[in-house]
Amino acid sequence: MKNVVLASTSTLYGEKYLQYLLPVMQELFAGIDEIIFIPYARPGGISHDEYTARASDGLATIGIHVKGLHTFADPAQAIREAKGFFTGGGNTFVLVKQLHELKLMNLLSDVVSKGTPYIGASAGSNIGGVNMQTTNDMPIVYPPSFHTMGLMPYNLNPHYQEPTPGVPHMGETRETRILEFHTQQSIPVIGLREGSWIRIKGNEIRLEGSMPAKIFEQGKSPYELSAGSDIKI
């Protein structure tokens, strides 16, 4: 049974890294004392070791030891034997490129789909959808494929924002970009605002956290979904 959390962000404004997610992480990883951290998204270009240390510090408060996937001689075997996973945010193109080049994307999907607990934040949540083509990130590298884990039949747009009232702006909005996506593909898109996450338990997919999400379906007007609602698109 799938046991997954896909969060919009790792850090809320004014809070410490992972602070708002620690309660759901405790529930997700109940009875687990060690997980694998996937650091490939490298926010700001930091090293895998630096990023893993950040995750390790954040999870130490709930008694979970963290090992970086990059430290294993055989990352595929490490994924097969892992008790749980956390994939951090950063650049989704970099993350997806690394997972595909190491031939880990489909393996990770299979292991998580069979029940190994998984939490992603930002880029780490993007890879929970059907593909990564609704990311906000710059294409600084070229992945072999845009295909991701497909843990749910939707795509995500983490950090979703509406235009700021009173601020003049003539450029594109997130909504504009997602509507452009729907001229090419029919996959529903969840605009996931910071402070909320998607909780997947088996076949149940639910929006949790403090903020509503914006739902985009091809050929329909976007609409709001309240936190605490089941996602059935």
XYZ file of C-alpha atoms in Angstrom:
233
model
C 0.000 0.000 0.000
C 1.400 3.382 -0.991
C 2.445 5.553 1.962
C 3.458 8.909 0.504
C 3.665 12.619 1.344
C 4.211 15.182 -1.422
C 4.808 18.615 0.098
C 4.872 21.946 -1.701
C 7.958 23.117 0.173
C 10.385 22.018 2.866
C 10.384 25.328 4.730
C 7.699 27.894 5.530
C 8.583 31.570 5.878
C 9.921 32.323 9.350
C 10.300 28.650 10.299
C 13.198 26.230 10.496
C 13.872 23.635 7.809
C 11.167 20.916 7.870
C 9.554 22.384 11.010
C 5.960 22.304 9.772
C 6.406 18.815 8.261
C 7.870 17.068 11.316
C 4.485 15.855 12.666
C 3.493 14.239 9.363
C 7.005 12.827 8.967
C 6.731 11.230 12.412
C 3.490 9.597 11.335
C 4.866 8.570 7.933
C 8.014 7.012 9.386
C 6.457 5.512 12.523
C 8.653 2.665 13.762
C 11.507 3.568 11.392
C 14.854 4.806 12.672
C 16.784 5.267 9.401
C 15.885 6.517 5.925
C 17.647 7.302 2.677
C 17.850 10.923 1.578
C 17.984 11.618 -2.158
C 20.028 14.836 -2.527
C 20.311 15.045 -6.307
C 18.238 18.239 -6.770
C 21.059 20.267 -5.123
C 19.347 23.615 -4.257
C 21.641 26.530 -4.955
C 24.220 24.105 -6.323
C 25.264 22.809 -2.896
C 27.028 19.446 -2.702
C 25.281 16.155 -2.027
C 27.124 15.928 1.304
C 26.012 19.416 2.355
C 22.422 18.733 1.438
C 22.375 15.391 3.230
C 23.787 17.053 6.349
C 20.940 19.581 6.241
C 18.362 16.807 6.023
C 20.109 14.858 8.771
C 19.998 17.855 11.122
C 16.320 18.429 10.368
C 15.289 14.850 11.082
C 17.510 14.320 14.113
C 14.872 16.036 16.259
C 12.469 13.138 15.634
C 15.111 10.455 16.075
C 15.579 9.472 12.437
C 19.056 8.779 11.066
C 19.676 9.837 7.456
C 22.031 8.342 4.869
C 22.560 9.993 1.494
C 21.834 7.833 -1.541
C 25.009 9.164 -3.163
C 27.137 7.440 -0.510
C 26.140 3.901 -1.540
C 28.329 1.937 -3.928
C 25.172 0.307 -5.301
C 22.322 2.855 -5.131
C 19.853 0.450 -6.733
C 20.398 -2.109 -3.989
C 20.166 0.665 -1.387
C 16.745 1.619 -2.746
C 15.563 -1.984 -2.643
C 16.622 -2.328 1.013
C 15.608 1.137 2.293
C 13.163 1.582 5.171
C 12.013 4.970 3.866
C 12.881 7.864 1.569
C 13.064 11.659 1.635
C 13.775 13.532 -1.595
C 14.581 17.193 -1.095
C 13.797 20.188 -3.263
C 16.028 22.085 -5.650
C 16.141 21.811 -9.415
C 13.773 19.185 -10.809
C 15.694 18.886 -14.090
C 18.886 18.011 -12.216
C 17.044 15.541 -9.980
C 15.250 13.777 -12.840
C 18.390 13.632 -14.987
C 20.360 11.953 -12.208
C 17.646 9.423 -11.381
C 17.218 8.423 -15.022
C 20.925 8.245 -15.764
C 21.425 5.961 -12.770
C 18.362 3.936 -13.868
C 16.693 4.549 -10.522
C 13.441 6.330 -11.414
C 11.377 3.248 -12.248
C 12.944 1.256 -9.421
C 12.132 3.977 -6.887
C 8.566 4.133 -8.199
C 8.180 0.375 -7.858
C 9.555 0.224 -4.315
C 7.439 3.166 -3.122
C 4.320 1.821 -4.847
C 4.765 -1.407 -2.863
C 4.678 0.470 0.442
C 8.075 1.855 1.425
C 7.308 5.295 2.966
C 8.280 8.292 0.836
C 8.210 12.043 1.377
C 9.166 14.628 -1.199
C 9.391 18.394 -0.978
C 9.192 20.701 -4.001
C 11.319 18.942 -6.675
C 11.041 15.780 -4.610
C 7.260 16.102 -4.908
C 7.339 16.918 -8.611
C 8.690 13.438 -9.273
C 5.623 11.935 -7.602
C 3.466 12.983 -10.548
C 3.138 11.559 -14.041
C 5.873 13.795 -15.443
C 7.930 16.801 -14.403
C 6.631 19.157 -17.095
C 4.756 21.465 -14.708
C 7.818 22.348 -12.625
C 8.804 25.977 -12.067
C 12.512 25.222 -12.440
C 14.969 26.366 -15.096
C 16.064 23.643 -17.559
C 19.745 23.894 -16.641
C 20.343 20.271 -17.712
C 18.591 17.955 -20.160
C 17.122 14.780 -18.648
C 16.900 11.645 -20.817
C 13.151 11.634 -20.076
C 10.567 13.860 -18.380
C 8.818 10.729 -17.051
C 8.646 10.549 -13.245
C 7.329 8.085 -10.662
C 3.603 8.324 -11.379
C 2.563 7.727 -7.761
C -0.698 9.504 -8.607
C -2.405 10.210 -11.953
C -1.745 13.961 -11.716
C 1.055 16.490 -12.076
C 2.119 19.017 -9.468
C 3.024 22.654 -9.492
C 4.650 23.179 -6.072
C 4.973 26.679 -4.556
C 1.833 27.652 -6.483
C 1.110 31.380 -6.242
C -1.471 33.845 -7.501
C -0.414 37.341 -8.589
C 0.177 39.671 -5.621
C -2.682 42.200 -5.316
C -1.584 45.772 -5.959
C 1.700 44.803 -7.622
C 1.772 45.787 -11.328
C 2.787 42.790 -13.396
C 2.424 42.167 -17.125
C 4.299 38.891 -17.331
C 3.055 35.329 -17.196
C 1.417 33.777 -14.132
C 1.572 30.211 -12.885
C -1.976 29.762 -14.147
C -0.941 30.943 -17.619
C 1.866 28.402 -17.759
C -0.351 25.530 -16.612
C -3.006 26.450 -19.180
C -0.250 26.335 -21.809
C 0.651 22.847 -20.601
C -2.949 21.810 -21.178
C -2.757 22.783 -24.837
C -0.318 19.864 -25.186
C -1.248 17.335 -22.486
C -4.398 16.312 -20.629
C -2.886 15.377 -17.246
C -4.693 17.229 -14.410
C -2.420 19.591 -12.471
C -2.548 20.405 -8.770
C -1.334 23.892 -7.897
C 0.044 23.114 -4.433
C 0.489 26.149 -2.202
C 3.157 26.350 0.471
C 1.864 24.997 3.766
C 0.004 22.060 2.232
C 0.847 18.564 1.075
C -0.713 15.601 -0.672
C -1.133 12.470 1.442
C -1.375 9.170 -0.406
C -2.401 6.050 1.496
C -3.093 3.122 -0.773
C -5.588 4.383 -3.348
C -6.675 7.355 -1.225
C -5.254 10.748 -2.250
C -5.999 13.643 0.078
C -5.025 17.320 0.354
C -3.724 18.140 3.826
C -2.127 21.133 5.517
C -3.172 24.743 5.934
C -3.876 25.960 2.387
C -6.302 25.126 -0.428
C -4.961 23.879 -3.746
C -5.885 25.072 -7.216
C -6.991 22.330 -9.581
C -6.481 22.533 -13.337
C -8.227 20.193 -15.765
C -7.914 20.428 -19.521
C -10.858 22.297 -21.023
C -12.270 23.429 -17.657
C -11.983 26.571 -15.542
C -9.518 26.194 -12.650
C -11.108 25.747 -9.234
C -10.119 25.665 -5.564
C -9.963 22.528 -3.415
C -10.083 22.934 0.355
C -7.471 21.384 2.624
C -8.833 18.185 4.119
C -10.525 17.166 0.868
C -10.079 13.952 -1.063
C -8.548 14.507 -4.493
C -10.692 12.851 -7.134
C -10.170 14.488 -10.493
